[in-house]
Coordinates of C-alpha atoms in Angstrom, one line a residue:
X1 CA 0.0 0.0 0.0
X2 CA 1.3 3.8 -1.0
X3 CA 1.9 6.3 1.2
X4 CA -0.9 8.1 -0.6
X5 CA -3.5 5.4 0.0
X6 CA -2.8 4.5 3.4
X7 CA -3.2 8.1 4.5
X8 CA -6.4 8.4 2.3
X9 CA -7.7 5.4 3.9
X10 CA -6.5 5.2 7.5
X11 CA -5.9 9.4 7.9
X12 CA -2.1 10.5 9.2
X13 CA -2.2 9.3 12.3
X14 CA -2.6 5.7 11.5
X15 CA -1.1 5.5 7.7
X16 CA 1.9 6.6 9.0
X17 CA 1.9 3.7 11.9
X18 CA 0.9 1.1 9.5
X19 CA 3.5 2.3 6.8
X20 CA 5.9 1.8 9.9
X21 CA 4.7 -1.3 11.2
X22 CA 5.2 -3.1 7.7
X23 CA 8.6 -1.5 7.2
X24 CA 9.7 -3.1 11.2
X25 CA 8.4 -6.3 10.4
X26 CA 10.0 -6.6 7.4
X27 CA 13.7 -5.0 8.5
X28 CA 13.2 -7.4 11.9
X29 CA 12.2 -10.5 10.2
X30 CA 9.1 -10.3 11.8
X31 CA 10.4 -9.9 15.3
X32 CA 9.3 -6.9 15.7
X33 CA 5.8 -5.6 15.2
X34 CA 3.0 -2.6 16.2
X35 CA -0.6 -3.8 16.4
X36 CA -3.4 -0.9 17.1
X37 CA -6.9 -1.8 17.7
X38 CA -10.3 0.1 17.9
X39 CA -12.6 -1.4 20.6
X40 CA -15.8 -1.0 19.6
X41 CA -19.2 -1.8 21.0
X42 CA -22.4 -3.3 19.1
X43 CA -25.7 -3.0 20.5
X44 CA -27.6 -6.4 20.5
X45 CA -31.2 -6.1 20.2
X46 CA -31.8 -3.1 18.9
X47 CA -31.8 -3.4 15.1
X48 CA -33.5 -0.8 13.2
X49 CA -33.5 -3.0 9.6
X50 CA -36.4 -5.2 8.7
X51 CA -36.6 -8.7 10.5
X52 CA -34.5 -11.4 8.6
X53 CA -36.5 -13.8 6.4
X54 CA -35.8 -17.5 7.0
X55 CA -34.3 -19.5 4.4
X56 CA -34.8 -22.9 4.4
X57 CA -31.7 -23.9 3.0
X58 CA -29.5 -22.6 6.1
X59 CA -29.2 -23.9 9.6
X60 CA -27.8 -21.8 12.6
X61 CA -27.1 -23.2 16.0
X62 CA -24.7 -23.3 19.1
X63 CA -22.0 -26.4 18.0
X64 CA -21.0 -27.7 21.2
X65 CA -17.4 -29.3 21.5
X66 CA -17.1 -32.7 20.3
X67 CA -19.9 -31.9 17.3
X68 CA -18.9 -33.7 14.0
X69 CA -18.8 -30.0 12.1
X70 CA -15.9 -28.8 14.2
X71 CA -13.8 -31.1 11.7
X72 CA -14.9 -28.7 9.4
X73 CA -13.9 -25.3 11.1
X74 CA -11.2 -23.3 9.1
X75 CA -9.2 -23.2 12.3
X76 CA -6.6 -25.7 13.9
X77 CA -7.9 -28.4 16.3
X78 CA -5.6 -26.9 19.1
X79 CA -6.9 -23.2 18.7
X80 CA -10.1 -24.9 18.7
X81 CA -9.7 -26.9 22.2
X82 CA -8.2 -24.0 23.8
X83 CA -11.6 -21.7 23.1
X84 CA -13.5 -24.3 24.3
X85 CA -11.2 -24.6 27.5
X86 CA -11.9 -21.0 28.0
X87 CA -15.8 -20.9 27.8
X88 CA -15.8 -19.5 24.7
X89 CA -19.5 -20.6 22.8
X90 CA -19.3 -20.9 18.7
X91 CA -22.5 -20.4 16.5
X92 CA -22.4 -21.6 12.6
X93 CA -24.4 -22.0 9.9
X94 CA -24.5 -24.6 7.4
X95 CA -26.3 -24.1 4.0
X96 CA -27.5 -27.2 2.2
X97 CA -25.7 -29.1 4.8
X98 CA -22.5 -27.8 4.4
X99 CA -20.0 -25.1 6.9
X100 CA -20.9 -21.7 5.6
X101 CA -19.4 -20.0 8.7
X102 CA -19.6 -19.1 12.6
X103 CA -19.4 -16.4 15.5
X104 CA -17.4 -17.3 18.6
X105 CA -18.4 -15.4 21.2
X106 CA -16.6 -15.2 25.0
X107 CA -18.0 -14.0 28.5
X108 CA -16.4 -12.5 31.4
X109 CA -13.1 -12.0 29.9
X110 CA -11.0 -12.6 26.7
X111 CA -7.3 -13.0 26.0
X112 CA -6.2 -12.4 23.1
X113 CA -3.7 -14.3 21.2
X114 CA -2.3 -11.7 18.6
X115 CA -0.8 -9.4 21.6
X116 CA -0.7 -9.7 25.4
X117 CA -3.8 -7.8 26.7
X118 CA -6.5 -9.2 29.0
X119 CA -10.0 -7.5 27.8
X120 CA -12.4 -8.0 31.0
X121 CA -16.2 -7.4 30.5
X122 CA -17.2 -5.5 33.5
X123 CA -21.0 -5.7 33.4
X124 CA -21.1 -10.0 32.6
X125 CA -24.3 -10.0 32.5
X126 CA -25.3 -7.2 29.6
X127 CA -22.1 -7.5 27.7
X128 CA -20.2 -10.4 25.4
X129 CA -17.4 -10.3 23.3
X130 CA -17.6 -11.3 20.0
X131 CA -14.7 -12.9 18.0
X132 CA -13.6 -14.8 14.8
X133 CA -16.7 -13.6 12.4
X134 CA -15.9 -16.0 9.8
X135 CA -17.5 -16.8 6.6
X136 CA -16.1 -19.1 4.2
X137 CA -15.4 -17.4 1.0
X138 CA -18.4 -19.1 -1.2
X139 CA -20.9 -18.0 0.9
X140 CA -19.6 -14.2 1.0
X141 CA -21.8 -13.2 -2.1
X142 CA -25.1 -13.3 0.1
X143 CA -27.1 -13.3 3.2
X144 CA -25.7 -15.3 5.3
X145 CA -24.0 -13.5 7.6
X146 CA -26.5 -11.4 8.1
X147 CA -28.3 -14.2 9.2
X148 CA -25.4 -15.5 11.1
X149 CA -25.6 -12.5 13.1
X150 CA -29.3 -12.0 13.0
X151 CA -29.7 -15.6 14.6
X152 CA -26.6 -14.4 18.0
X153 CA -28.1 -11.2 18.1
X154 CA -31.9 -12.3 18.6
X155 CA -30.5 -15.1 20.9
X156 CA -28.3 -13.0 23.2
X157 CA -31.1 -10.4 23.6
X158 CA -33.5 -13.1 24.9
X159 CA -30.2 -13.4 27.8
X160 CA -30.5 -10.0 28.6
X161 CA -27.1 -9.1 26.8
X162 CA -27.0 -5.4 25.4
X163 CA -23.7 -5.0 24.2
X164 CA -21.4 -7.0 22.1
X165 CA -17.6 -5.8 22.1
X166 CA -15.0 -6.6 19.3
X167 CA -11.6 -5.6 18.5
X168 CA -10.6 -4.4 15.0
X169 CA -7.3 -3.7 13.6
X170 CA -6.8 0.1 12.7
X171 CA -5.1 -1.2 10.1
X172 CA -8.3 -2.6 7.9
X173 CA -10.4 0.0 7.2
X174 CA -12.8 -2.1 4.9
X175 CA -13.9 -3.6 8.2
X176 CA -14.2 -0.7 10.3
X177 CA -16.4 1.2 7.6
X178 CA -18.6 -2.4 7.7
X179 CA -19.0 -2.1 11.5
X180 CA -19.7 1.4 11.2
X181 CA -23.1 0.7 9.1
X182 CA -24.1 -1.4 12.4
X183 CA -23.9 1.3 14.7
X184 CA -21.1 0.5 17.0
X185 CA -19.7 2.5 19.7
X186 CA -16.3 3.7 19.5
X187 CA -14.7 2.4 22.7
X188 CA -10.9 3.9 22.1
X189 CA -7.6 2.7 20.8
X190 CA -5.2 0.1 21.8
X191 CA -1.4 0.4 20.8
X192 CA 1.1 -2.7 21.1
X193 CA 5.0 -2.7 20.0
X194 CA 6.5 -5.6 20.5
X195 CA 9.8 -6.4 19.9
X196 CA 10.5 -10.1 20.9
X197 CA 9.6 -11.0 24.2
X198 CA 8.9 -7.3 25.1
X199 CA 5.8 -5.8 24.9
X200 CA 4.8 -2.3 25.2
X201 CA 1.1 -1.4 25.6
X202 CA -0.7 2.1 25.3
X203 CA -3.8 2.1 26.8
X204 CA -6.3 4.4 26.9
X205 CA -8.0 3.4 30.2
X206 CA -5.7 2.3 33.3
X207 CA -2.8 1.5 33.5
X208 CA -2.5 4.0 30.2
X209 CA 1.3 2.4 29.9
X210 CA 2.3 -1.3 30.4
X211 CA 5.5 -3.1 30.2
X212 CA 5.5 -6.9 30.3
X213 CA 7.6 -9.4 29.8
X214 CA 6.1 -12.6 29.4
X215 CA 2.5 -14.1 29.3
X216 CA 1.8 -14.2 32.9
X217 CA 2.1 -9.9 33.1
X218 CA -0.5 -8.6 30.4
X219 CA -2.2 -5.8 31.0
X220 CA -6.3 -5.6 31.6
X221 CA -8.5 -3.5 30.0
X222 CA -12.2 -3.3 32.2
X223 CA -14.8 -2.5 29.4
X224 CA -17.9 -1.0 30.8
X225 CA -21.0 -0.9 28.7
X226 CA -21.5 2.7 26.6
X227 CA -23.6 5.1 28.5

């Protein structure tokens, strides 16, 4: 990507970071990187678009662990177990019998794998976070993940749950201007330079700044639902 286009795309701020982030990476062999996020918040239950029309041809439900279609999940079997170990819940759709995509969604807290950070939900009980929105590439041209997300949103309102969290790169503005249209909540900005072992974390909630060396010292981010 240009310098033109990034800036055009991302604005100064963040062209310039992800202009620097690809040059690092590639002068460190990938040892060194810079990761920024936008935590965002999607209400649940509160659609203002017509009501999604059933198709016939697509299934959605909750695929516990163990289920025959995990064999079919885009993801590897470790990943998989781990997620599972962790709480997390998956929802996917099949269309004419077949994996079309799913939602994972995680309660309480979520650790994320790309960076150290611990993302704690501080309001369980009205809030999820919401991760891994996959849909396999056939099945892109079409409705369902719409109705993917219809089917979680509709059954995470019947919980009580209000918000749904997410983390986006800054870097992909395609799918911040697709989150946008759903009217998310713009929660802040996450930085992360790592360089090896070491991580460096700029927060925008306490502690703000963050050193760590290892997995057992990330720093937590407590997300309270918008006001």
């Amino acid at each position: 990507m240009s310098l033109r286009t990034a800036f055009k795309q991302m604005g100064p701020v963040d062209g310039s970071l992800y202009l620097c982030a690809r040059l690092m990476e590639r002068l460190s062999g990938g040892r060194v990187r810079i990761v920024k996020y936008r935590l965002v918040a999607q209400p649940i239950g509160r659609s203002a678009g017509p009501a999604m029309r059933a198709d016939p041809a697509t299934l959605i439900h909750d695929i516990a662990p163990g289920d025959a279609m995990v064999a079919a999940f885009p993801r590897p079997p470790d990943i998989i177990q781990r997620r599972y170990a962790a709480g997390a819940t998956c929802t996917a759709a099949l269309v004419r019998g077949e994996f079309a995509g799913f939602i994972w969604l995680q309660r309480q807290r979520y650790e994320e794998d790309e960076v150290r950070c611990s993302f704690v939900l501080a309001a369980p009980a009205a809030c999820v976070w919401d991760f891994d929105v996959y849909v396999e590439p056939r099945f892109r041209i079409g409705r369902t993940m719409a109705r993917l997300w219809s089917h979680v949103d509709a059954e995470q309102a019947a919980r009580g749950v209000r918000w749904s969290f997410s983390r986006i790169s800054a870097f992909n503005p395609a799918s911040l201007a697709s989150h946008a249209r759903l009217g998310i909540v713009d929660c802040g900005g996450a930085l992360f330079i790592v360089a090896g072992p070491l991580q460096l974390s700029v927060l925008p909630r306490f502690p703000y700044l963050h050193v760590s060396a290892s997995d057992r010292n990330a720093p937590v981010w407590r997300l309270l639902p918008p006001a």
